[in-house]
Amino acid sequence: MNYTFESAMNRLDEISALLSENNITLDESLKLYEEGVRLLAFCNSKLQQAQIKINDINGNKLETE
């Protein structure tokens, strides 16, 4: 599934809620945890990309001033 940053964060919230309910099996918990780890890596990557872009924009702005 293709996620945006926002949809991935929403899914992480859902996963967190499901895991805290304690009414799912161990196998289901492991699957959700694995999905959560992948989504967290995706979100971290998006944040790093955004930071690089912001730094680039700010660097270009400073060079033209």
mmCIF file of N, CA, C and O in Angstrom:
data_model
loop_
_atom_site.group_PDB
_atom_site.id
_atom_site.type_symbol
_atom_site.label_atom_id
_atom_site.label_comp_id
_atom_site.label_asym_id
_atom_site.label_seq_id
_atom_site.Cartn_x
_atom_site.Cartn_y
_atom_site.Cartn_z
ATOM 1 N N MET A 1 0.847 -1.182 0.000
ATOM 2 C CA MET A 1 0.000 0.000 0.000
ATOM 3 C C MET A 1 0.888 1.241 0.000
ATOM 4 O O MET A 1 1.899 1.296 0.686
ATOM 5 N N ASN A 2 0.505 2.234 -0.752
ATOM 6 C CA ASN A 2 1.234 3.488 -0.790
ATOM 7 C C ASN A 2 0.690 4.419 0.282
ATOM 8 O O ASN A 2 -0.504 4.694 0.328
ATOM 9 N N TYR A 3 1.582 4.896 1.116
ATOM 10 C CA TYR A 3 1.194 5.774 2.198
ATOM 11 C C TYR A 3 1.713 7.179 1.955
ATOM 12 O O TYR A 3 2.749 7.377 1.336
ATOM 13 N N THR A 4 0.986 8.137 2.483
ATOM 14 C CA THR A 4 1.534 9.468 2.670
ATOM 15 C C THR A 4 2.055 9.504 4.103
ATOM 16 O O THR A 4 1.754 8.604 4.905
ATOM 17 N N PHE A 5 2.780 10.547 4.439
ATOM 18 C CA PHE A 5 3.257 10.678 5.811
ATOM 19 C C PHE A 5 2.060 10.668 6.772
ATOM 20 O O PHE A 5 2.065 9.962 7.783
ATOM 21 N N GLU A 6 1.042 11.431 6.432
ATOM 22 C CA GLU A 6 -0.124 11.548 7.306
ATOM 23 C C GLU A 6 -0.880 10.230 7.451
ATOM 24 O O GLU A 6 -1.288 9.869 8.563
ATOM 25 N N SER A 7 -1.054 9.519 6.359
ATOM 26 C CA SER A 7 -1.777 8.246 6.451
ATOM 27 C C SER A 7 -0.959 7.205 7.215
ATOM 28 O O SER A 7 -1.525 6.380 7.942
ATOM 29 N N ALA A 8 0.354 7.255 7.071
ATOM 30 C CA ALA A 8 1.213 6.333 7.824
ATOM 31 C C ALA A 8 1.132 6.639 9.323
ATOM 32 O O ALA A 8 1.055 5.724 10.148
ATOM 33 N N MET A 9 1.127 7.921 9.675
ATOM 34 C CA MET A 9 1.005 8.293 11.091
ATOM 35 C C MET A 9 -0.352 7.857 11.645
ATOM 36 O O MET A 9 -0.427 7.357 12.779
ATOM 37 N N ASN A 10 -1.409 8.016 10.853
ATOM 38 C CA ASN A 10 -2.729 7.563 11.292
ATOM 39 C C ASN A 10 -2.751 6.058 11.520
ATOM 40 O O ASN A 10 -3.328 5.575 12.499
ATOM 41 N N ARG A 11 -2.118 5.314 10.613
ATOM 42 C CA ARG A 11 -2.067 3.861 10.769
ATOM 43 C C ARG A 11 -1.252 3.479 11.997
ATOM 44 O O ARG A 11 -1.618 2.549 12.726
ATOM 45 N N LEU A 12 -0.182 4.208 12.264
ATOM 46 C CA LEU A 12 0.601 3.943 13.477
ATOM 47 C C LEU A 12 -0.248 4.171 14.730
ATOM 48 O O LEU A 12 -0.152 3.397 15.689
ATOM 49 N N ASP A 13 -1.082 5.198 14.715
ATOM 50 C CA ASP A 13 -1.996 5.431 15.839
ATOM 51 C C ASP A 13 -2.959 4.260 16.002
ATOM 52 O O ASP A 13 -3.224 3.810 17.124
ATOM 53 N N GLU A 14 -3.484 3.766 14.881
ATOM 54 C CA GLU A 14 -4.400 2.616 14.924
ATOM 55 C C GLU A 14 -3.701 1.391 15.500
ATOM 56 O O GLU A 14 -4.260 0.664 16.332
ATOM 57 N N ILE A 15 -2.486 1.142 15.026
ATOM 58 C CA ILE A 15 -1.716 -0.016 15.497
ATOM 59 C C ILE A 15 -1.456 0.099 16.996
ATOM 60 O O ILE A 15 -1.612 -0.868 17.746
ATOM 61 N N SER A 16 -1.076 1.286 17.433
ATOM 62 C CA SER A 16 -0.826 1.505 18.854
ATOM 63 C C SER A 16 -2.067 1.199 19.685
ATOM 64 O O SER A 16 -1.983 0.542 20.730
ATOM 65 N N ALA A 17 -3.215 1.663 19.224
ATOM 66 C CA ALA A 17 -4.464 1.401 19.941
ATOM 67 C C ALA A 17 -4.781 -0.090 19.973
ATOM 68 O O ALA A 17 -5.170 -0.622 21.013
ATOM 69 N N LEU A 18 -4.595 -0.758 18.848
ATOM 70 C CA LEU A 18 -4.869 -2.197 18.794
ATOM 71 C C LEU A 18 -3.950 -2.971 19.731
ATOM 72 O O LEU A 18 -4.395 -3.888 20.427
ATOM 73 N N LEU A 19 -2.685 -2.604 19.749
ATOM 74 C CA LEU A 19 -1.728 -3.313 20.606
ATOM 75 C C LEU A 19 -2.001 -3.060 22.086
ATOM 76 O O LEU A 19 -1.738 -3.929 22.915
ATOM 77 N N SER A 20 -2.520 -1.909 22.423
ATOM 78 C CA SER A 20 -2.769 -1.605 23.832
ATOM 79 C C SER A 20 -4.071 -2.221 24.351
ATOM 80 O O SER A 20 -4.284 -2.263 25.558
ATOM 81 N N GLU A 21 -4.919 -2.705 23.458
ATOM 82 C CA GLU A 21 -6.179 -3.307 23.880
ATOM 83 C C GLU A 21 -6.005 -4.677 24.527
ATOM 84 O O GLU A 21 -6.860 -5.129 25.269
ATOM 85 N N ASN A 22 -4.928 -5.365 24.216
ATOM 86 C CA ASN A 22 -4.629 -6.677 24.802
ATOM 87 C C ASN A 22 -5.652 -7.763 24.472
ATOM 88 O O ASN A 22 -5.750 -8.748 25.176
ATOM 89 N N ASN A 23 -6.438 -7.585 23.418
ATOM 90 C CA ASN A 23 -7.399 -8.631 23.068
ATOM 91 C C ASN A 23 -7.101 -9.233 21.694
ATOM 92 O O ASN A 23 -7.996 -9.736 21.030
ATOM 93 N N ILE A 24 -5.836 -9.193 21.295
ATOM 94 C CA ILE A 24 -5.427 -9.806 20.034
ATOM 95 C C ILE A 24 -4.390 -10.873 20.336
ATOM 96 O O ILE A 24 -3.751 -10.862 21.384
ATOM 97 N N THR A 25 -4.250 -11.792 19.412
ATOM 98 C CA THR A 25 -3.334 -12.912 19.624
ATOM 99 C C THR A 25 -1.887 -12.459 19.494
ATOM 100 O O THR A 25 -1.593 -11.364 18.971
ATOM 101 N N LEU A 26 -1.002 -13.303 19.933
ATOM 102 C CA LEU A 26 0.431 -13.020 19.823
ATOM 103 C C LEU A 26 0.828 -12.864 18.361
ATOM 104 O O LEU A 26 1.574 -11.939 18.011
ATOM 105 N N ASP A 27 0.333 -13.746 17.502
ATOM 106 C CA ASP A 27 0.655 -13.650 16.077
ATOM 107 C C ASP A 27 0.174 -12.333 15.476
ATOM 108 O O ASP A 27 0.885 -11.690 14.706
ATOM 109 N N GLU A 28 -1.028 -11.935 15.837
ATOM 110 C CA GLU A 28 -1.559 -10.659 15.347
ATOM 111 C C GLU A 28 -0.712 -9.491 15.873
ATOM 112 O O GLU A 28 -0.426 -8.541 15.141
ATOM 113 N N SER A 29 -0.326 -9.590 17.135
ATOM 114 C CA SER A 29 0.518 -8.550 17.728
ATOM 115 C C SER A 29 1.838 -8.425 16.989
ATOM 116 O O SER A 29 2.306 -7.313 16.711
ATOM 117 N N LEU A 30 2.440 -9.554 16.668
ATOM 118 C CA LEU A 30 3.717 -9.533 15.956
ATOM 119 C C LEU A 30 3.577 -8.938 14.561
ATOM 120 O O LEU A 30 4.427 -8.162 14.118
ATOM 121 N N LYS A 31 2.487 -9.275 13.882
ATOM 122 C CA LYS A 31 2.248 -8.710 12.553
ATOM 123 C C LYS A 31 2.058 -7.196 12.624
ATOM 124 O O LYS A 31 2.591 -6.448 11.805
ATOM 125 N N LEU A 32 1.289 -6.757 13.603
ATOM 126 C CA LEU A 32 1.073 -5.321 13.772
ATOM 127 C C LEU A 32 2.371 -4.606 14.144
ATOM 128 O O LEU A 32 2.654 -3.518 13.644
ATOM 129 N N TYR A 33 3.152 -5.231 15.012
ATOM 130 C CA TYR A 33 4.429 -4.643 15.407
ATOM 131 C C TYR A 33 5.349 -4.506 14.191
ATOM 132 O O TYR A 33 5.963 -3.456 13.984
ATOM 133 N N GLU A 34 5.401 -5.546 13.378
ATOM 134 C CA GLU A 34 6.229 -5.514 12.168
ATOM 135 C C GLU A 34 5.764 -4.397 11.221
ATOM 136 O O GLU A 34 6.578 -3.650 10.681
ATOM 137 N N GLU A 35 4.460 -4.280 11.048
ATOM 138 C CA GLU A 35 3.922 -3.215 10.199
ATOM 139 C C GLU A 35 4.283 -1.849 10.783
ATOM 140 O O GLU A 35 4.672 -0.929 10.060
ATOM 141 N N GLY A 36 4.178 -1.736 12.094
ATOM 142 C CA GLY A 36 4.514 -0.481 12.756
ATOM 143 C C GLY A 36 5.966 -0.083 12.565
ATOM 144 O O GLY A 36 6.279 1.088 12.329
ATOM 145 N N VAL A 37 6.854 -1.055 12.652
ATOM 146 C CA VAL A 37 8.282 -0.783 12.450
ATOM 147 C C VAL A 37 8.523 -0.291 11.028
ATOM 148 O O VAL A 37 9.277 0.675 10.809
ATOM 149 N N ARG A 38 7.882 -0.915 10.041
ATOM 150 C CA ARG A 38 8.025 -0.466 8.644
ATOM 151 C C ARG A 38 7.476 0.945 8.464
ATOM 152 O O ARG A 38 8.091 1.781 7.796
ATOM 153 N N LEU A 39 6.323 1.222 9.057
ATOM 154 C CA LEU A 39 5.733 2.551 8.943
ATOM 155 C C LEU A 39 6.588 3.606 9.632
ATOM 156 O O LEU A 39 6.742 4.725 9.120
ATOM 157 N N LEU A 40 7.157 3.263 10.764
ATOM 158 C CA LEU A 40 8.031 4.198 11.469
ATOM 159 C C LEU A 40 9.256 4.532 10.630
ATOM 160 O O LEU A 40 9.649 5.693 10.528
ATOM 161 N N ALA A 41 9.832 3.530 9.995
ATOM 162 C CA ALA A 41 10.986 3.764 9.118
ATOM 163 C C ALA A 41 10.584 4.661 7.942
ATOM 164 O O ALA A 41 11.332 5.572 7.560
ATOM 165 N N PHE A 42 9.405 4.424 7.383
ATOM 166 C CA PHE A 42 8.895 5.246 6.285
ATOM 167 C C PHE A 42 8.741 6.696 6.737
ATOM 168 O O PHE A 42 9.179 7.621 6.044
ATOM 169 N N CYS A 43 8.128 6.899 7.907
ATOM 170 C CA CYS A 43 7.913 8.256 8.414
ATOM 171 C C CYS A 43 9.240 8.954 8.705
ATOM 172 O O CYS A 43 9.403 10.137 8.391
ATOM 173 N N ASN A 44 10.175 8.246 9.297
ATOM 174 C CA ASN A 44 11.489 8.827 9.564
ATOM 175 C C ASN A 44 12.175 9.243 8.274
ATOM 176 O O ASN A 44 12.792 10.308 8.204
ATOM 177 N N SER A 45 12.055 8.413 7.252
ATOM 178 C CA SER A 45 12.645 8.735 5.954
ATOM 179 C C SER A 45 12.012 9.995 5.365
ATOM 180 O O SER A 45 12.714 10.870 4.849
ATOM 181 N N LYS A 46 10.693 10.082 5.444
ATOM 182 C CA LYS A 46 9.990 11.273 4.941
ATOM 183 C C LYS A 46 10.422 12.527 5.694
ATOM 184 O O LYS A 46 10.621 13.589 5.086
ATOM 185 N N LEU A 47 10.580 12.418 7.006
ATOM 186 C CA LEU A 47 11.016 13.565 7.800
ATOM 187 C C LEU A 47 12.438 13.983 7.435
ATOM 188 O O LEU A 47 12.741 15.174 7.346
ATOM 189 N N GLN A 48 13.312 13.010 7.205
ATOM 190 C CA GLN A 48 14.681 13.323 6.796
ATOM 191 C C GLN A 48 14.698 14.005 5.434
ATOM 192 O O GLN A 48 15.438 14.975 5.228
ATOM 193 N N GLN A 49 13.871 13.517 4.514
ATOM 194 C CA GLN A 49 13.785 14.142 3.192
ATOM 195 C C GLN A 49 13.286 15.581 3.301
ATOM 196 O O GLN A 49 13.795 16.480 2.625
ATOM 197 N N ALA A 50 12.299 15.784 4.159
ATOM 198 C CA ALA A 50 11.767 17.131 4.350
ATOM 199 C C ALA A 50 12.831 18.048 4.946
ATOM 200 O O ALA A 50 12.970 19.200 4.529
ATOM 201 N N GLN A 51 13.600 17.538 5.901
ATOM 202 C CA GLN A 51 14.653 18.343 6.522
ATOM 203 C C GLN A 51 15.722 18.726 5.501
ATOM 204 O O GLN A 51 16.182 19.868 5.473
ATOM 205 N N ILE A 52 16.089 17.797 4.647
ATOM 206 C CA ILE A 52 17.069 18.079 3.591
ATOM 207 C C ILE A 52 16.533 19.164 2.661
ATOM 208 O O ILE A 52 17.253 20.102 2.302
ATOM 209 N N LYS A 53 15.269 19.055 2.295
ATOM 210 C CA LYS A 53 14.670 20.046 1.400
ATOM 211 C C LYS A 53 14.614 21.420 2.071
ATOM 212 O O LYS A 53 14.905 22.439 1.444
ATOM 213 N N ILE A 54 14.234 21.451 3.347
ATOM 214 C CA ILE A 54 14.189 22.716 4.079
ATOM 215 C C ILE A 54 15.579 23.338 4.148
ATOM 216 O O ILE A 54 15.746 24.542 3.925
ATOM 217 N N ASN A 55 16.569 22.521 4.455
ATOM 218 C CA ASN A 55 17.942 23.031 4.507
ATOM 219 C C ASN A 55 18.376 23.566 3.154
ATOM 220 O O ASN A 55 19.034 24.610 3.071
ATOM 221 N N ASP A 56 17.999 22.868 2.097
ATOM 222 C CA ASP A 56 18.344 23.314 0.743
ATOM 223 C C ASP A 56 17.664 24.640 0.428
ATOM 224 O O ASP A 56 18.294 25.564 -0.085
ATOM 225 N N ILE A 57 16.382 24.742 0.751
ATOM 226 C CA ILE A 57 15.643 25.986 0.504
ATOM 227 C C ILE A 57 16.255 27.128 1.287
ATOM 228 O O ILE A 57 16.500 28.211 0.759
ATOM 229 N N ASN A 58 16.527 26.885 2.555
ATOM 230 C CA ASN A 58 17.117 27.925 3.393
ATOM 231 C C ASN A 58 18.518 28.289 2.914
ATOM 232 O O ASN A 58 18.879 29.467 2.939
ATOM 233 N N GLY A 59 19.268 27.325 2.472
ATOM 234 C CA GLY A 59 20.611 27.586 1.947
ATOM 235 C C GLY A 59 20.547 28.417 0.693
ATOM 236 O O GLY A 59 21.310 29.369 0.520
ATOM 237 N N ASN A 60 19.625 28.091 -0.202
ATOM 238 C CA ASN A 60 19.475 28.864 -1.439
ATOM 239 C C ASN A 60 18.991 30.270 -1.138
ATOM 240 O O ASN A 60 19.408 31.224 -1.779
ATOM 241 N N LYS A 61 18.116 30.411 -0.156
ATOM 242 C CA LYS A 61 17.602 31.719 0.214
ATOM 243 C C LYS A 61 18.729 32.587 0.763
ATOM 244 O O LYS A 61 18.838 33.760 0.416
ATOM 245 N N LEU A 62 19.559 32.003 1.607
ATOM 246 C CA LEU A 62 20.664 32.763 2.189
ATOM 247 C C LEU A 62 21.669 33.182 1.135
ATOM 248 O O LEU A 62 22.243 34.266 1.211
ATOM 249 N N GLU A 63 21.874 32.331 0.129
ATOM 250 C CA GLU A 63 22.837 32.651 -0.930
ATOM 251 C C GLU A 63 22.366 33.790 -1.798
ATOM 252 O O GLU A 63 23.166 34.537 -2.341
ATOM 253 N N THR A 64 21.043 33.971 -1.946
ATOM 254 C CA THR A 64 20.522 35.013 -2.826
ATOM 255 C C THR A 64 20.323 36.336 -2.111
ATOM 256 O O THR A 64 20.037 37.344 -2.724
ATOM 257 N N GLU A 65 20.426 36.329 -0.797
ATOM 258 C CA GLU A 65 20.227 37.581 -0.034
ATOM 259 C C GLU A 65 21.462 38.421 -0.004
ATOM 260 O O GLU A 65 22.559 38.060 -0.130
#
